[in-house]
Amino acid sequence: MKNDLYSRLYIDAHLCRPKCGDLGEINFETGKGIVYLAAFRGPWIAAIFLQSKGYEIITDETCNQCGDKVQIIRNLSEFERRRCRDCNDYFHIETVDWSTHSFTIVDGELVRDRYYYQCPTHYGPQDKGMMFV
């Protein structure tokens, strides 16, 4: 398995002062405001969870709220073996987590991995209401 950004799922978190956080979001581990939080599949954005108004990832070195340099935290995915709850066969998924949430991509769609306990044969679409619980 390659360990580069072009072949892996990963999450980027851009952190700054608490007052700079989008919607007042603060990371409980660092006490910093979250100005941008997104999941990537290689170089492509899979989902944007938070993005401060006017914050452009092209200029991801500087916070647009205060002008300070942002702290970027990147978490690469891990591969996990799970047992299907319907047929008891094992299957593998690639998951990435940050803070209190973990995700995977199934058939090109981002899903919450904690609700993904069926093999690709038995898996059905995930309830979108469960995505950010």
Tab-separated table of C-alpha atoms in Angstrom:
chain	number	residue	atom	x	y	z
A	1	MET	CA	0.000	0.000	0.000
A	2	LYS	CA	1.407	3.367	-0.984
A	3	ASN	CA	1.880	5.992	1.692
A	4	ASP	CA	1.529	9.131	-0.421
A	5	LEU	CA	-1.172	11.764	-0.738
A	6	TYR	CA	-2.080	10.745	-4.285
A	7	SER	CA	-3.218	7.276	-3.326
A	8	ARG	CA	-4.700	7.783	0.148
A	9	LEU	CA	-7.723	9.288	1.800
A	10	TYR	CA	-6.804	12.055	4.248
A	11	ILE	CA	-8.259	14.913	6.291
A	12	ASP	CA	-6.762	18.387	6.473
A	13	ALA	CA	-7.565	20.665	9.406
A	14	HIS	CA	-6.428	24.295	9.272
A	15	LEU	CA	-6.293	25.839	12.742
A	16	CYS	CA	-5.842	29.391	13.985
A	17	ARG	CA	-6.936	31.554	16.931
A	18	PRO	CA	-10.173	30.506	18.657
A	19	LYS	CA	-11.995	33.633	17.413
A	20	CYS	CA	-11.127	32.726	13.790
A	21	GLY	CA	-12.941	29.371	13.863
A	22	ASP	CA	-15.812	28.908	11.429
A	23	LEU	CA	-19.141	29.046	13.272
A	24	GLY	CA	-17.158	29.321	16.504
A	25	GLU	CA	-15.786	25.783	16.083
A	26	ILE	CA	-12.797	25.074	18.325
A	27	ASN	CA	-10.714	21.922	18.326
A	28	PHE	CA	-10.878	20.486	21.852
A	29	GLU	CA	-7.369	18.964	21.652
A	30	THR	CA	-5.517	22.145	20.650
A	31	GLY	CA	-7.928	24.894	21.779
A	32	LYS	CA	-7.553	26.492	18.337
A	33	GLY	CA	-10.284	27.661	15.979
A	34	ILE	CA	-11.017	25.524	12.925
A	35	VAL	CA	-10.908	27.687	9.798
A	36	TYR	CA	-10.992	24.788	7.325
A	37	LEU	CA	-11.721	21.076	7.629
A	38	ALA	CA	-11.978	18.799	4.597
A	39	ALA	CA	-11.476	15.215	3.459
A	40	PHE	CA	-9.451	14.495	0.330
A	41	ARG	CA	-9.138	11.453	-1.902
A	42	GLY	CA	-5.697	11.960	-3.404
A	43	PRO	CA	-5.579	15.513	-4.750
A	44	TRP	CA	-9.382	15.765	-5.032
A	45	ILE	CA	-11.685	17.167	-2.351
A	46	ALA	CA	-14.107	14.493	-1.157
A	47	ALA	CA	-15.975	16.731	1.313
A	48	ILE	CA	-15.634	20.104	2.991
A	49	PHE	CA	-16.894	20.043	6.562
A	50	LEU	CA	-16.007	23.588	7.650
A	51	GLN	CA	-14.644	26.586	5.771
A	52	SER	CA	-14.506	30.116	7.166
A	53	LYS	CA	-16.152	32.661	4.911
A	54	GLY	CA	-13.566	33.970	2.454
A	55	TYR	CA	-10.937	31.362	3.366
A	56	GLU	CA	-9.375	29.964	0.213
A	57	ILE	CA	-7.388	26.750	0.371
A	58	ILE	CA	-5.145	28.053	-2.409
A	59	THR	CA	-3.787	30.519	0.175
A	60	ASP	CA	-3.872	27.975	2.973
A	61	GLU	CA	-0.815	29.389	4.728
A	62	THR	CA	-2.531	32.519	6.063
A	63	CYS	CA	-5.775	32.977	8.001
A	64	ASN	CA	-8.108	35.413	6.256
A	65	GLN	CA	-9.568	36.501	9.627
A	66	CYS	CA	-6.434	37.640	11.468
A	67	GLY	CA	-3.551	37.303	8.983
A	68	ASP	CA	-1.586	34.803	11.118
A	69	LYS	CA	-0.080	31.634	9.703
A	70	VAL	CA	-2.481	28.697	10.127
A	71	GLN	CA	-1.464	25.365	11.648
A	72	ILE	CA	-2.226	22.492	9.269
A	73	ILE	CA	-2.912	19.054	10.709
A	74	ARG	CA	-3.119	16.197	8.216
A	75	ASN	CA	-4.296	12.699	9.063
A	76	LEU	CA	-3.737	9.881	6.583
A	77	SER	CA	-6.136	6.982	6.313
A	78	GLU	CA	-5.709	3.553	7.820
A	79	PHE	CA	-6.816	0.215	6.448
A	80	GLU	CA	-9.104	-1.921	8.555
A	81	ARG	CA	-10.469	-5.453	8.329
A	82	ARG	CA	-14.127	-5.827	9.301
A	83	ARG	CA	-16.646	-8.631	9.468
A	84	CYS	CA	-19.920	-8.258	7.539
A	85	ARG	CA	-22.884	-8.402	9.875
A	86	ASP	CA	-24.989	-10.054	7.145
A	87	CYS	CA	-22.759	-12.824	5.772
A	88	ASN	CA	-19.886	-13.020	8.328
A	89	ASP	CA	-17.265	-12.656	5.584
A	90	TYR	CA	-14.385	-10.244	6.114
A	91	PHE	CA	-13.807	-7.150	4.002
A	92	HIS	CA	-11.357	-4.235	4.078
A	93	ILE	CA	-12.072	-0.525	4.239
A	94	GLU	CA	-9.896	2.574	4.255
A	95	THR	CA	-10.832	5.043	7.002
A	96	VAL	CA	-9.591	8.420	8.101
A	97	ASP	CA	-10.386	10.204	11.334
A	98	TRP	CA	-9.922	13.561	12.933
A	99	SER	CA	-11.190	14.647	16.314
A	100	THR	CA	-14.476	12.834	16.980
A	101	HIS	CA	-15.347	11.777	13.419
A	102	SER	CA	-14.109	9.042	11.130
A	103	PHE	CA	-15.002	8.468	7.494
A	104	THR	CA	-14.435	6.238	4.509
A	105	ILE	CA	-15.322	6.391	0.826
A	106	VAL	CA	-17.605	3.689	-0.554
A	107	ASP	CA	-18.486	3.708	-4.254
A	108	GLY	CA	-17.224	7.273	-4.562
A	109	GLU	CA	-19.338	8.595	-1.672
A	110	LEU	CA	-18.156	9.685	1.747
A	111	VAL	CA	-19.780	7.656	4.547
A	112	ARG	CA	-19.384	7.466	8.313
A	113	ASP	CA	-17.279	4.382	8.875
A	114	ARG	CA	-18.787	3.566	12.264
A	115	TYR	CA	-22.037	2.699	10.448
A	116	TYR	CA	-20.300	0.678	7.750
A	117	TYR	CA	-20.415	-2.957	8.855
A	118	GLN	CA	-21.581	-4.653	5.700
A	119	CYS	CA	-19.453	-5.972	2.872
A	120	PRO	CA	-19.803	-4.357	-0.567
A	121	THR	CA	-22.327	-7.073	-1.543
A	122	HIS	CA	-24.725	-6.183	1.291
A	123	TYR	CA	-24.034	-2.487	1.738
A	124	GLY	CA	-26.905	-0.093	1.020
A	125	PRO	CA	-26.908	3.715	0.864
A	126	GLN	CA	-26.240	5.392	4.194
A	127	ASP	CA	-28.775	7.727	5.784
A	128	LYS	CA	-27.376	11.244	5.171
A	129	GLY	CA	-28.726	12.291	8.575
A	130	MET	CA	-26.142	10.019	10.197
A	131	MET	CA	-23.142	11.590	8.414
A	132	PHE	CA	-22.143	14.145	11.024
A	133	VAL	CA	-23.626	12.676	14.202
